[in-house]
Coordinates of C-alpha atoms in Angstrom, one line a residue:
M1 CA 1.8 -12.3 -22.6
L2 CA -1.4 -12.8 -20.7
E3 CA -1.6 -16.2 -22.1
A4 CA 1.6 -17.0 -20.6
L5 CA 1.0 -15.9 -17.2
L6 CA -2.3 -18.1 -17.2
C7 CA -0.6 -21.2 -18.1
I8 CA 2.4 -20.6 -15.6
T9 CA 0.2 -19.5 -12.6
L10 CA -2.3 -22.8 -13.8
F11 CA 0.9 -25.2 -13.9
G12 CA 2.1 -23.6 -10.6
F13 CA -1.5 -24.0 -9.1
I14 CA -1.6 -27.6 -10.2
L15 CA 1.7 -28.4 -8.7
A16 CA 1.1 -26.9 -5.3
N17 CA -2.1 -29.2 -4.8
R18 CA 0.3 -32.2 -4.3
A19 CA -1.0 -33.9 -1.2
Q20 CA 2.3 -34.0 0.5
M21 CA 2.7 -30.3 0.7
G22 CA -0.3 -29.5 2.6
F23 CA -3.9 -28.2 2.2
A24 CA -3.7 -24.1 2.0
N25 CA 0.0 -24.2 1.8
P26 CA 1.8 -20.8 0.6
F27 CA 2.2 -21.9 -3.0
Q28 CA -1.2 -23.2 -3.3
I29 CA -2.7 -19.8 -2.1
Y30 CA 0.2 -17.8 -4.1
F31 CA -0.6 -19.3 -7.4
G32 CA -4.5 -20.0 -6.7
T33 CA -5.0 -16.2 -5.8
W34 CA -2.8 -15.1 -8.8
L35 CA -4.6 -17.7 -11.3
A36 CA -8.1 -16.3 -10.2
I37 CA -7.0 -12.3 -10.7
F38 CA -5.6 -13.1 -14.4
F39 CA -8.2 -15.1 -15.4
G40 CA -10.7 -12.5 -14.2
Y41 CA -9.1 -9.7 -16.2
Y42 CA -8.9 -12.2 -19.2
L43 CA -12.6 -12.6 -18.9
F44 CA -13.6 -9.1 -18.1
R45 CA -10.5 -7.3 -20.0
D46 CA -12.6 -5.5 -22.0
N47 CA -14.3 -3.6 -19.4
F48 CA -10.7 -2.1 -18.0
I49 CA -8.0 -0.2 -19.7
P50 CA -5.6 -2.2 -21.5
I51 CA -2.5 -3.5 -19.5
E52 CA 1.1 -2.3 -20.9
T53 CA 3.0 -5.3 -22.2
D54 CA 6.1 -4.1 -20.1
F55 CA 4.2 -4.7 -17.2
L56 CA 2.8 -8.0 -18.0
F57 CA 6.6 -9.2 -18.8
I58 CA 7.6 -7.8 -15.1
M59 CA 4.9 -9.9 -13.9
L60 CA 5.6 -12.6 -15.9
A61 CA 9.3 -12.5 -14.8
V62 CA 8.1 -12.6 -11.1
K63 CA 5.9 -15.7 -11.6
I64 CA 8.7 -17.4 -13.4
F65 CA 10.9 -17.0 -10.2
S66 CA 8.2 -18.2 -8.1
F67 CA 7.3 -21.1 -10.0
F68 CA 11.3 -21.7 -10.0
L69 CA 11.0 -21.9 -6.2
L70 CA 7.9 -24.2 -6.0
V71 CA 9.7 -26.9 -8.5
I72 CA 12.8 -26.5 -5.7
N73 CA 10.3 -27.3 -2.9
Y74 CA 8.4 -29.6 -4.9
G75 CA 11.2 -32.3 -4.4
Q76 CA 11.2 -31.6 -0.4
P77 CA 7.4 -31.7 0.7
R78 CA 8.6 -32.4 4.2
V79 CA 9.2 -28.4 4.5
L80 CA 5.8 -27.8 4.0
L81 CA 4.2 -30.9 5.5
L82 CA 2.2 -30.7 8.6
K83 CA 2.8 -32.9 11.1
N84 CA -0.5 -32.7 13.0
N85 CA -3.8 -30.2 13.3
N86 CA -3.0 -28.8 16.6
I87 CA -2.6 -25.2 16.6
S88 CA -1.5 -23.2 20.3
I89 CA -0.4 -19.7 21.2
E90 CA 2.6 -20.1 24.0
S91 CA 2.9 -16.8 24.7
V92 CA -0.8 -15.0 25.0
R93 CA -2.8 -15.9 28.2
I94 CA -6.1 -16.1 28.5
P95 CA -7.0 -13.2 31.3
H96 CA -4.5 -10.7 28.8
V97 CA -7.3 -11.7 26.0
L98 CA -10.4 -11.3 28.2
I99 CA -9.1 -8.1 29.1
V100 CA -9.2 -7.2 25.4
Q101 CA -12.1 -8.4 24.9
L102 CA -14.1 -6.8 27.5
A103 CA -12.4 -3.6 26.2
V104 CA -13.8 -3.9 22.8
S105 CA -17.0 -5.3 24.2
A106 CA -17.3 -2.1 26.4
A107 CA -16.4 0.1 23.5
L108 CA -18.9 -1.4 21.0
P109 CA -21.8 1.2 22.2
L110 CA -19.9 3.6 21.7
V111 CA -19.1 2.9 18.2
Y112 CA -22.9 2.5 18.0
Y113 CA -23.9 5.8 19.0
R114 CA -20.8 7.7 17.1
A115 CA -22.3 5.4 13.8
V116 CA -25.8 6.6 14.4
S117 CA -24.3 10.3 14.4
L118 CA -22.6 10.0 11.5
S119 CA -25.7 8.7 9.6
G120 CA -27.1 11.9 10.4
G121 CA -29.7 10.4 13.4
E122 CA -31.0 7.6 10.7
G123 CA -31.0 4.3 12.1
V124 CA -27.9 2.0 10.9
F125 CA -30.0 -0.9 10.7
T126 CA -32.0 0.8 7.6
V127 CA -30.7 1.2 4.0
I128 CA -31.1 4.8 3.9
G129 CA -28.8 5.1 7.6
Y130 CA -26.4 2.5 6.4
I131 CA -25.9 4.2 3.0
R132 CA -25.5 7.5 4.8
L133 CA -23.2 6.1 7.6
R134 CA -21.2 4.5 4.7
S135 CA -20.9 7.6 2.9
A136 CA -19.8 9.7 6.1
L137 CA -17.3 7.2 6.8
I138 CA -15.9 7.4 3.3
E139 CA -15.9 11.0 2.9
N140 CA -14.2 10.7 6.6
L141 CA -17.0 13.5 7.8
D142 CA -15.8 14.8 11.8
G143 CA -13.1 12.4 11.5
G144 CA -15.1 9.3 11.3
Y145 CA -15.2 6.9 13.9
G146 CA -11.9 8.4 15.1
Y147 CA -9.9 6.9 18.1
L148 CA -12.7 4.3 18.1
S149 CA -11.6 2.5 14.9
Y150 CA -8.6 0.8 16.8
F151 CA -11.4 -1.1 18.9
S152 CA -12.7 -3.1 15.9
I153 CA -9.0 -4.4 14.7
A154 CA -8.6 -5.3 18.5
A155 CA -11.9 -7.3 18.1
Y156 CA -10.8 -9.3 15.2
V157 CA -7.7 -10.4 16.7
V158 CA -9.2 -11.8 20.1
S159 CA -11.3 -13.4 18.0
S160 CA -9.2 -15.0 15.9
I161 CA -7.1 -16.0 19.2
A162 CA -10.5 -17.3 20.8
V163 CA -10.9 -19.6 17.6
I164 CA -7.4 -20.9 18.5
F165 CA -8.0 -21.1 22.3
Y166 CA -11.4 -23.0 21.5
R167 CA -9.9 -25.7 19.4
S168 CA -7.3 -26.0 21.7
G169 CA -9.9 -26.7 24.7
E170 CA -9.1 -23.4 26.7
V171 CA -12.3 -21.2 26.3
R172 CA -15.8 -22.8 26.1
L173 CA -18.1 -22.3 23.1
S174 CA -20.1 -19.5 24.5
Y175 CA -17.1 -17.3 24.8
L176 CA -16.3 -17.8 21.2
I177 CA -19.5 -17.1 20.1
A178 CA -19.9 -14.0 22.1
S179 CA -16.3 -12.8 20.8
V180 CA -17.4 -13.5 17.6
A181 CA -20.7 -11.8 17.8
V182 CA -18.9 -8.8 18.9
S183 CA -16.6 -8.6 15.9
L184 CA -19.3 -9.2 13.8
S185 CA -21.0 -6.2 15.0
Y186 CA -17.9 -4.1 14.2
V187 CA -17.6 -5.7 10.7
Y188 CA -21.2 -4.4 10.0
L189 CA -20.8 -1.0 11.6
S190 CA -17.6 -0.6 9.3
T191 CA -20.1 -0.7 6.4
G192 CA -16.9 -2.4 4.3
R193 CA -16.8 -5.3 2.4
T194 CA -12.9 -5.3 3.2
F195 CA -13.4 -5.8 6.9
I196 CA -15.6 -8.9 6.6
L197 CA -12.3 -10.5 4.7
L198 CA -10.1 -9.0 7.1
F199 CA -12.1 -10.8 10.2
A200 CA -12.8 -14.0 7.9
F201 CA -8.9 -14.8 7.4
L202 CA -8.1 -13.8 10.8
A203 CA -10.6 -16.1 12.2
V204 CA -10.7 -19.0 9.7
G205 CA -7.4 -18.7 8.3
P206 CA -5.6 -20.4 11.3
L207 CA -8.0 -23.5 11.2
I208 CA -7.3 -23.8 7.5
F209 CA -3.5 -23.6 7.7
V210 CA -3.4 -26.4 10.1
G211 CA -5.7 -28.6 8.7
Y212 CA -8.8 -28.6 10.6
I213 CA -11.0 -27.0 8.3
K214 CA -11.0 -29.1 5.0
L215 CA -12.1 -28.5 1.4
R216 CA -15.7 -28.8 2.5
G217 CA -15.4 -26.5 5.4
V218 CA -13.6 -23.7 2.8
F219 CA -16.9 -24.2 0.5
F220 CA -19.0 -23.1 3.4
V221 CA -16.9 -20.3 4.5
A222 CA -16.9 -19.0 0.6
V223 CA -20.6 -19.3 0.7
C224 CA -21.0 -17.3 4.1
L225 CA -18.7 -14.7 2.7
A226 CA -20.8 -14.3 -0.8
A227 CA -23.9 -14.0 1.5
S228 CA -22.2 -11.6 3.2
F229 CA -21.0 -9.6 0.6
I230 CA -24.5 -9.7 -1.2
F231 CA -25.9 -8.4 2.3
I232 CA -23.4 -5.6 2.6
A233 CA -24.1 -4.6 -1.2
T234 CA -27.8 -4.6 -0.7
M235 CA -27.7 -2.3 2.6
T236 CA -25.5 0.0 0.6
A237 CA -27.2 -0.3 -2.7
K238 CA -23.7 -1.1 -4.6
G239 CA -24.6 -3.6 -6.9
I240 CA -27.7 -5.1 -5.6
S241 CA -31.0 -3.5 -5.4
A242 CA -34.4 -4.8 -4.5
E243 CA -36.2 -2.8 -7.5
A244 CA -33.9 -5.0 -10.0
N245 CA -34.7 -8.2 -11.1
L246 CA -32.4 -11.2 -10.5
S247 CA -30.0 -11.3 -13.8
E248 CA -29.7 -7.5 -13.4
N249 CA -28.6 -8.3 -9.7
I250 CA -26.3 -11.4 -10.8
S251 CA -24.7 -9.3 -13.9
S252 CA -24.0 -6.6 -11.1
F253 CA -23.1 -8.4 -8.5
V254 CA -20.4 -10.3 -10.6
A255 CA -19.1 -7.0 -12.3
G256 CA -18.6 -5.8 -8.7
I257 CA -16.5 -8.8 -7.7
A258 CA -14.4 -8.2 -11.0
G259 CA -13.8 -4.6 -9.8
Y260 CA -12.7 -6.0 -6.1
T261 CA -10.4 -8.9 -7.6
V262 CA -9.3 -7.4 -11.5
A263 CA -9.1 -3.4 -10.8
P264 CA -6.0 -3.5 -8.2
L265 CA -4.1 -5.2 -11.3
V266 CA -5.2 -2.7 -13.4
A267 CA -4.4 0.0 -11.0
F268 CA -1.0 -1.2 -10.5
S269 CA -0.4 -1.8 -13.9
D270 CA -1.4 2.4 -14.1
L271 CA 0.5 3.1 -11.4
V272 CA 3.8 1.2 -12.5
A273 CA 3.6 2.9 -16.1
S274 CA 2.9 6.5 -14.6
D275 CA 6.6 6.4 -12.9
P276 CA 5.1 7.8 -9.5
N277 CA 7.8 9.6 -7.0
L278 CA 8.9 7.2 -4.4
D279 CA 7.6 7.8 -1.0
W280 CA 10.5 5.9 0.6
G281 CA 8.8 4.9 3.8
R282 CA 6.0 7.6 4.4
N283 CA 3.3 4.9 4.2
M284 CA 5.2 2.6 6.2
F285 CA 6.1 4.7 8.6
R286 CA 3.3 7.0 8.7
F287 CA 2.6 6.5 12.3
F288 CA 6.0 8.0 13.2
F289 CA 5.3 10.8 10.9
A290 CA 2.0 11.3 12.5
L291 CA 3.5 11.2 16.0
Q292 CA 6.3 13.9 15.5
R293 CA 3.8 16.3 13.8
K294 CA 1.5 15.8 16.9
I295 CA 4.4 16.4 19.3
G296 CA 5.5 19.7 16.8

């Protein structure tokens, strides 16, 4: 069953790479992502609990349906073909973005002092302080960043918009650099590698989708992401250690990447097998539940 999933995602990825469908088209991203996940599980399956055959069958049915949609669109490439690499946001104005940019920049010192407090007074630019900050955020000690955490998401969004504005010639390079620098500061203080991926996709994704960044640029971004992952892993002592040798660090880093990419699939399989109680929107609409609890 796993081999069948590998085959259909591989064939789908090959078909999705047709030049007329455009670089980074939805099918290319979809089948490429799932191919990497299934192949990763195939390589490291001895390190994880076995996935139930019923779950693999469900996944196979979904992938066959997706492949069917790809075949339908394969004969109509004009639906996915990008006419040019221009991108613009007509409903967003620069003054509005600048206000949000100033807000997230002004909040950054507050987030920094909060991070120092959560780390127990240790410098967050030291390994010990960074590990303490990471532990405090995971355990949500004293509420973590609290309301200040909203500024990090806002920073990523305005940087993504700044990239688009710079591409269209509406802002200068200095503004873009300043915006990205603020966002990277929030990424660092978040201590999580997930936030690195989130910011990277928001900032670089639009340029990839419109074809401004080609394969060489994607490779460069991937190298930068890998370097960021290694840096965070070193600072948090998760998989990378200055005391270990190179081969041990490489092995640990590969195992960590496998855990981030393969483990969610295994967890999803276990969740389906456990037949959990349905939440009926309690996660999707948690804001409204929290608001109702707040007002009594």
